[in-house]
mmCIF file with all atom_site columns, C-alpha atoms in Angstrom:
data_model
loop_
_atom_site.group_PDB
_atom_site.id
_atom_site.type_symbol
_atom_site.label_atom_id
_atom_site.label_alt_id
_atom_site.label_comp_id
_atom_site.label_asym_id
_atom_site.label_entity_id
_atom_site.label_seq_id
_atom_site.pdbx_PDB_ins_code
_atom_site.Cartn_x
_atom_site.Cartn_y
_atom_site.Cartn_z
_atom_site.occupancy
_atom_site.B_iso_or_equiv
_atom_site.pdbx_formal_charge
_atom_site.auth_seq_id
_atom_site.auth_comp_id
_atom_site.auth_asym_id
_atom_site.auth_atom_id
_atom_site.pdbx_PDB_model_num
ATOM 1   C CA . UNK T 1 1   ? 43.476 47.649 -80.970  1.00 67.00 ? 1   UNK T CA 1
ATOM 2   C CA . UNK T 1 2   ? 42.457 51.164 -81.980  1.00 76.00 ? 2   UNK T CA 1
ATOM 3   C CA . UNK T 1 3   ? 41.129 53.485 -79.294  1.00 88.00 ? 3   UNK T CA 1
ATOM 4   C CA . UNK T 1 4   ? 38.145 55.096 -80.960  1.00 87.00 ? 4   UNK T CA 1
ATOM 5   C CA . UNK T 1 5   ? 37.496 57.460 -78.037  1.00 89.00 ? 5   UNK T CA 1
ATOM 6   C CA . UNK T 1 6   ? 41.100 58.796 -78.024  1.00 93.00 ? 6   UNK T CA 1
ATOM 7   C CA . UNK T 1 7   ? 40.896 59.318 -81.779  1.00 95.00 ? 7   UNK T CA 1
ATOM 8   C CA . UNK T 1 8   ? 37.602 61.106 -81.663  1.00 93.00 ? 8   UNK T CA 1
ATOM 9   C CA . UNK T 1 9   ? 38.622 63.224 -78.708  1.00 93.00 ? 9   UNK T CA 1
ATOM 10  C CA . UNK T 1 10  ? 41.895 64.318 -80.339  1.00 94.00 ? 10  UNK T CA 1
ATOM 11  C CA . UNK T 1 11  ? 40.821 64.826 -83.954  1.00 96.00 ? 11  UNK T CA 1
ATOM 12  C CA . UNK T 1 12  ? 38.324 67.715 -84.286  1.00 96.00 ? 12  UNK T CA 1
ATOM 13  C CA . UNK T 1 13  ? 38.998 68.625 -87.842  1.00 98.00 ? 13  UNK T CA 1
ATOM 14  C CA . UNK T 1 14  ? 37.915 66.058 -90.324  1.00 98.00 ? 14  UNK T CA 1
ATOM 15  C CA . UNK T 1 15  ? 38.344 66.110 -94.110  1.00 98.00 ? 15  UNK T CA 1
ATOM 16  C CA . UNK T 1 16  ? 35.673 63.953 -95.680  1.00 98.00 ? 16  UNK T CA 1
ATOM 17  C CA . UNK T 1 17  ? 36.805 62.516 -98.986  1.00 98.00 ? 17  UNK T CA 1
ATOM 18  C CA . UNK T 1 18  ? 33.787 61.767 -101.134 1.00 97.00 ? 18  UNK T CA 1
ATOM 19  C CA . UNK T 1 19  ? 31.419 64.002 -99.177  1.00 98.00 ? 19  UNK T CA 1
ATOM 20  C CA . UNK T 1 20  ? 28.261 64.255 -101.301 1.00 97.00 ? 20  UNK T CA 1
ATOM 21  C CA . UNK T 1 21  ? 26.161 67.408 -101.364 1.00 97.00 ? 21  UNK T CA 1
ATOM 22  C CA . UNK T 1 22  ? 23.077 65.213 -101.487 1.00 96.00 ? 22  UNK T CA 1
ATOM 23  C CA . UNK T 1 23  ? 21.301 64.934 -98.081  1.00 97.00 ? 23  UNK T CA 1
ATOM 24  C CA . UNK T 1 24  ? 20.158 61.406 -98.778  1.00 97.00 ? 24  UNK T CA 1
ATOM 25  C CA . UNK T 1 25  ? 23.707 60.067 -99.079  1.00 97.00 ? 25  UNK T CA 1
ATOM 26  C CA . UNK T 1 26  ? 25.461 58.355 -96.125  1.00 96.00 ? 26  UNK T CA 1
ATOM 27  C CA . UNK T 1 27  ? 28.447 60.618 -96.433  1.00 97.00 ? 27  UNK T CA 1
ATOM 28  C CA . UNK T 1 28  ? 26.285 63.769 -95.963  1.00 98.00 ? 28  UNK T CA 1
ATOM 29  C CA . UNK T 1 29  ? 24.350 62.298 -92.963  1.00 97.00 ? 29  UNK T CA 1
ATOM 30  C CA . UNK T 1 30  ? 27.446 61.154 -91.166  1.00 97.00 ? 30  UNK T CA 1
ATOM 31  C CA . UNK T 1 31  ? 29.363 64.340 -91.821  1.00 98.00 ? 31  UNK T CA 1
ATOM 32  C CA . UNK T 1 32  ? 26.336 66.414 -90.692  1.00 98.00 ? 32  UNK T CA 1
ATOM 33  C CA . UNK T 1 33  ? 26.154 64.350 -87.491  1.00 97.00 ? 33  UNK T CA 1
ATOM 34  C CA . UNK T 1 34  ? 29.786 64.918 -86.716  1.00 97.00 ? 34  UNK T CA 1
ATOM 35  C CA . UNK T 1 35  ? 29.377 68.666 -87.405  1.00 97.00 ? 35  UNK T CA 1
ATOM 36  C CA . UNK T 1 36  ? 26.468 68.969 -85.080  1.00 97.00 ? 36  UNK T CA 1
ATOM 37  C CA . UNK T 1 37  ? 28.543 67.295 -82.469  1.00 96.00 ? 37  UNK T CA 1
ATOM 38  C CA . UNK T 1 38  ? 31.385 69.842 -82.630  1.00 97.00 ? 38  UNK T CA 1
ATOM 39  C CA . UNK T 1 39  ? 33.693 68.521 -85.337  1.00 97.00 ? 39  UNK T CA 1
ATOM 40  C CA . UNK T 1 40  ? 34.928 70.748 -88.176  1.00 97.00 ? 40  UNK T CA 1
ATOM 41  C CA . UNK T 1 41  ? 34.141 69.168 -91.469  1.00 98.00 ? 41  UNK T CA 1
ATOM 42  C CA . UNK T 1 42  ? 36.157 69.914 -94.610  1.00 98.00 ? 42  UNK T CA 1
ATOM 43  C CA . UNK T 1 43  ? 34.487 68.605 -97.743  1.00 98.00 ? 43  UNK T CA 1
ATOM 44  C CA . UNK T 1 44  ? 36.706 66.965 -100.351 1.00 98.00 ? 44  UNK T CA 1
ATOM 45  C CA . UNK T 1 45  ? 34.676 66.812 -103.557 1.00 98.00 ? 45  UNK T CA 1
ATOM 46  C CA . UNK T 1 46  ? 36.218 67.792 -106.885 1.00 96.00 ? 46  UNK T CA 1
ATOM 47  C CA . UNK T 1 47  ? 32.864 68.491 -108.537 1.00 95.00 ? 47  UNK T CA 1
ATOM 48  C CA . UNK T 1 48  ? 31.657 70.779 -105.696 1.00 96.00 ? 48  UNK T CA 1
ATOM 49  C CA . UNK T 1 49  ? 35.011 72.525 -105.650 1.00 96.00 ? 49  UNK T CA 1
ATOM 50  C CA . UNK T 1 50  ? 34.973 73.097 -109.387 1.00 95.00 ? 50  UNK T CA 1
ATOM 51  C CA . UNK T 1 51  ? 31.506 74.803 -109.124 1.00 95.00 ? 51  UNK T CA 1
ATOM 52  C CA . UNK T 1 52  ? 32.599 76.751 -106.004 1.00 94.00 ? 52  UNK T CA 1
ATOM 53  C CA . UNK T 1 53  ? 29.858 75.008 -104.019 1.00 93.00 ? 53  UNK T CA 1
ATOM 54  C CA . UNK T 1 54  ? 29.764 74.580 -100.301 1.00 96.00 ? 54  UNK T CA 1
ATOM 55  C CA . UNK T 1 55  ? 28.641 71.373 -98.571  1.00 98.00 ? 55  UNK T CA 1
ATOM 56  C CA . UNK T 1 56  ? 27.239 71.646 -95.052  1.00 98.00 ? 56  UNK T CA 1
ATOM 57  C CA . UNK T 1 57  ? 28.208 75.361 -95.102  1.00 97.00 ? 57  UNK T CA 1
ATOM 58  C CA . UNK T 1 58  ? 31.892 74.546 -95.650  1.00 97.00 ? 58  UNK T CA 1
ATOM 59  C CA . UNK T 1 59  ? 33.955 75.412 -98.683  1.00 97.00 ? 59  UNK T CA 1
ATOM 60  C CA . UNK T 1 60  ? 34.618 72.199 -100.725 1.00 97.00 ? 60  UNK T CA 1
ATOM 61  C CA . UNK T 1 61  ? 38.150 71.404 -101.994 1.00 98.00 ? 61  UNK T CA 1
ATOM 62  C CA . UNK T 1 62  ? 39.209 69.256 -104.976 1.00 97.00 ? 62  UNK T CA 1
ATOM 63  C CA . UNK T 1 63  ? 41.883 67.348 -103.011 1.00 98.00 ? 63  UNK T CA 1
ATOM 64  C CA . UNK T 1 64  ? 43.384 66.855 -99.569  1.00 98.00 ? 64  UNK T CA 1
ATOM 65  C CA . UNK T 1 65  ? 46.448 68.734 -100.772 1.00 98.00 ? 65  UNK T CA 1
ATOM 66  C CA . UNK T 1 66  ? 44.312 71.753 -101.763 1.00 97.00 ? 66  UNK T CA 1
ATOM 67  C CA . UNK T 1 67  ? 42.548 71.746 -98.487  1.00 97.00 ? 67  UNK T CA 1
ATOM 68  C CA . UNK T 1 68  ? 45.724 71.379 -96.540  1.00 97.00 ? 68  UNK T CA 1
ATOM 69  C CA . UNK T 1 69  ? 47.000 74.682 -97.909  1.00 97.00 ? 69  UNK T CA 1
ATOM 70  C CA . UNK T 1 70  ? 44.314 76.436 -95.920  1.00 94.00 ? 70  UNK T CA 1
ATOM 71  C CA . UNK T 1 71  ? 43.282 73.958 -93.201  1.00 92.00 ? 71  UNK T CA 1
ATOM 72  C CA . UNK T 1 72  ? 45.008 71.823 -90.584  1.00 96.00 ? 72  UNK T CA 1
ATOM 73  C CA . UNK T 1 73  ? 43.498 68.432 -91.186  1.00 98.00 ? 73  UNK T CA 1
ATOM 74  C CA . UNK T 1 74  ? 43.729 65.937 -88.313  1.00 98.00 ? 74  UNK T CA 1
ATOM 75  C CA . UNK T 1 75  ? 41.644 63.088 -89.718  1.00 98.00 ? 75  UNK T CA 1
ATOM 76  C CA . UNK T 1 76  ? 40.875 61.894 -93.248  1.00 98.00 ? 76  UNK T CA 1
ATOM 77  C CA . UNK T 1 77  ? 37.428 60.108 -93.353  1.00 98.00 ? 77  UNK T CA 1
ATOM 78  C CA . UNK T 1 78  ? 36.991 58.106 -96.529  1.00 98.00 ? 78  UNK T CA 1
ATOM 79  C CA . UNK T 1 79  ? 33.708 57.599 -98.386  1.00 97.00 ? 79  UNK T CA 1
ATOM 80  C CA . UNK T 1 80  ? 35.283 56.164 -101.554 1.00 97.00 ? 80  UNK T CA 1
ATOM 81  C CA . UNK T 1 81  ? 35.635 52.718 -102.908 1.00 96.00 ? 81  UNK T CA 1
ATOM 82  C CA . UNK T 1 82  ? 38.330 50.492 -101.492 1.00 97.00 ? 82  UNK T CA 1
ATOM 83  C CA . UNK T 1 83  ? 40.361 50.598 -104.753 1.00 97.00 ? 83  UNK T CA 1
ATOM 84  C CA . UNK T 1 84  ? 40.483 54.456 -104.407 1.00 97.00 ? 84  UNK T CA 1
ATOM 85  C CA . UNK T 1 85  ? 42.057 54.310 -100.939 1.00 98.00 ? 85  UNK T CA 1
ATOM 86  C CA . UNK T 1 86  ? 45.842 54.078 -101.813 1.00 98.00 ? 86  UNK T CA 1
ATOM 87  C CA . UNK T 1 87  ? 46.205 57.574 -103.252 1.00 98.00 ? 87  UNK T CA 1
ATOM 88  C CA . UNK T 1 88  ? 44.012 58.996 -100.457 1.00 98.00 ? 88  UNK T CA 1
ATOM 89  C CA . UNK T 1 89  ? 46.247 57.334 -97.840  1.00 98.00 ? 89  UNK T CA 1
ATOM 90  C CA . UNK T 1 90  ? 49.356 58.760 -99.670  1.00 98.00 ? 90  UNK T CA 1
ATOM 91  C CA . UNK T 1 91  ? 47.786 62.202 -99.500  1.00 98.00 ? 91  UNK T CA 1
ATOM 92  C CA . UNK T 1 92  ? 46.888 61.824 -95.808  1.00 98.00 ? 92  UNK T CA 1
ATOM 93  C CA . UNK T 1 93  ? 50.582 60.936 -95.192  1.00 98.00 ? 93  UNK T CA 1
ATOM 94  C CA . UNK T 1 94  ? 51.789 63.875 -97.233  1.00 98.00 ? 94  UNK T CA 1
ATOM 95  C CA . UNK T 1 95  ? 49.625 66.472 -95.486  1.00 98.00 ? 95  UNK T CA 1
ATOM 96  C CA . UNK T 1 96  ? 50.475 65.246 -91.954  1.00 97.00 ? 96  UNK T CA 1
ATOM 97  C CA . UNK T 1 97  ? 47.091 63.896 -90.997  1.00 98.00 ? 97  UNK T CA 1
ATOM 98  C CA . UNK T 1 98  ? 46.952 61.826 -87.794  1.00 97.00 ? 98  UNK T CA 1
ATOM 99  C CA . UNK T 1 99  ? 44.248 59.309 -88.739  1.00 98.00 ? 99  UNK T CA 1
ATOM 100 C CA . UNK T 1 100 ? 42.816 57.653 -91.919  1.00 98.00 ? 100 UNK T CA 1
ATOM 101 C CA . UNK T 1 101 ? 39.317 56.353 -91.239  1.00 98.00 ? 101 UNK T CA 1
ATOM 102 C CA . UNK T 1 102 ? 37.619 54.137 -93.800  1.00 97.00 ? 102 UNK T CA 1
ATOM 103 C CA . UNK T 1 103 ? 33.857 53.845 -93.436  1.00 96.00 ? 103 UNK T CA 1
ATOM 104 C CA . UNK T 1 104 ? 31.709 50.759 -93.382  1.00 94.00 ? 104 UNK T CA 1
ATOM 105 C CA . UNK T 1 105 ? 32.581 48.389 -96.218  1.00 95.00 ? 105 UNK T CA 1
ATOM 106 C CA . UNK T 1 106 ? 35.818 50.117 -97.037  1.00 97.00 ? 106 UNK T CA 1
ATOM 107 C CA . UNK T 1 107 ? 39.209 48.558 -96.429  1.00 97.00 ? 107 UNK T CA 1
ATOM 108 C CA . UNK T 1 108 ? 42.566 48.396 -98.130  1.00 98.00 ? 108 UNK T CA 1
ATOM 109 C CA . UNK T 1 109 ? 45.153 46.475 -96.146  1.00 98.00 ? 109 UNK T CA 1
ATOM 110 C CA . UNK T 1 110 ? 48.263 47.635 -98.126  1.00 98.00 ? 110 UNK T CA 1
ATOM 111 C CA . UNK T 1 111 ? 47.281 51.301 -97.908  1.00 98.00 ? 111 UNK T CA 1
ATOM 112 C CA . UNK T 1 112 ? 46.472 50.902 -94.187  1.00 97.00 ? 112 UNK T CA 1
ATOM 113 C CA . UNK T 1 113 ? 49.858 49.280 -93.585  1.00 98.00 ? 113 UNK T CA 1
ATOM 114 C CA . UNK T 1 114 ? 51.633 52.141 -95.347  1.00 98.00 ? 114 UNK T CA 1
ATOM 115 C CA . UNK T 1 115 ? 49.762 54.817 -93.467  1.00 98.00 ? 115 UNK T CA 1
ATOM 116 C CA . UNK T 1 116 ? 50.402 52.952 -90.210  1.00 97.00 ? 116 UNK T CA 1
ATOM 117 C CA . UNK T 1 117 ? 54.048 52.655 -90.998  1.00 98.00 ? 117 UNK T CA 1
ATOM 118 C CA . UNK T 1 118 ? 54.173 56.436 -91.581  1.00 98.00 ? 118 UNK T CA 1
ATOM 119 C CA . UNK T 1 119 ? 52.748 56.948 -88.030  1.00 97.00 ? 119 UNK T CA 1
ATOM 120 C CA . UNK T 1 120 ? 49.061 57.391 -88.783  1.00 97.00 ? 120 UNK T CA 1
ATOM 121 C CA . UNK T 1 121 ? 46.298 55.592 -86.916  1.00 97.00 ? 121 UNK T CA 1
ATOM 122 C CA . UNK T 1 122 ? 44.111 53.629 -89.286  1.00 97.00 ? 122 UNK T CA 1
ATOM 123 C CA . UNK T 1 123 ? 40.526 52.514 -88.930  1.00 96.00 ? 123 UNK T CA 1
ATOM 124 C CA . UNK T 1 124 ? 38.949 50.192 -91.541  1.00 96.00 ? 124 UNK T CA 1
ATOM 125 C CA . UNK T 1 125 ? 35.364 49.203 -92.091  1.00 95.00 ? 125 UNK T CA 1
ATOM 126 C CA . UNK T 1 126 ? 33.871 51.240 -89.230  1.00 95.00 ? 126 UNK T CA 1
ATOM 127 C CA . UNK T 1 127 ? 31.348 54.056 -89.269  1.00 93.00 ? 127 UNK T CA 1
ATOM 128 C CA . UNK T 1 128 ? 32.659 57.123 -87.457  1.00 94.00 ? 128 UNK T CA 1
ATOM 129 C CA . UNK T 1 129 ? 29.087 58.074 -86.441  1.00 92.00 ? 129 UNK T CA 1
ATOM 130 C CA . UNK T 1 130 ? 28.441 54.698 -84.834  1.00 91.00 ? 130 UNK T CA 1
ATOM 131 C CA . UNK T 1 131 ? 31.791 54.650 -82.981  1.00 89.00 ? 131 UNK T CA 1
#
């Protein structure tokens, strides 16, 4: 069983893969909520990065690897389709993240197992804001 409280208390820097710059999107609302509650949000959005745009006042990066050159990422929060998770999990492993968190409706058992075997904690199908 995953200890959500322990994860949320120990991971204060969260890269949000698929963070939209649109305030009406779930990724924006959830990331904004986490930011207001003391978490550092690092947007991962290739389109925003290409246009040098910030999201929620934070520099957007094209990839986890790009962000990890400048930031110490503790958690990777995924707002992408389940089929997109394997390379994200691989990147989370490569950059030394502690947690891969897949939001509501997102799960990929093979990628979760691989990340878990690499020592990362994995959450699937849960909203970080709710937990």
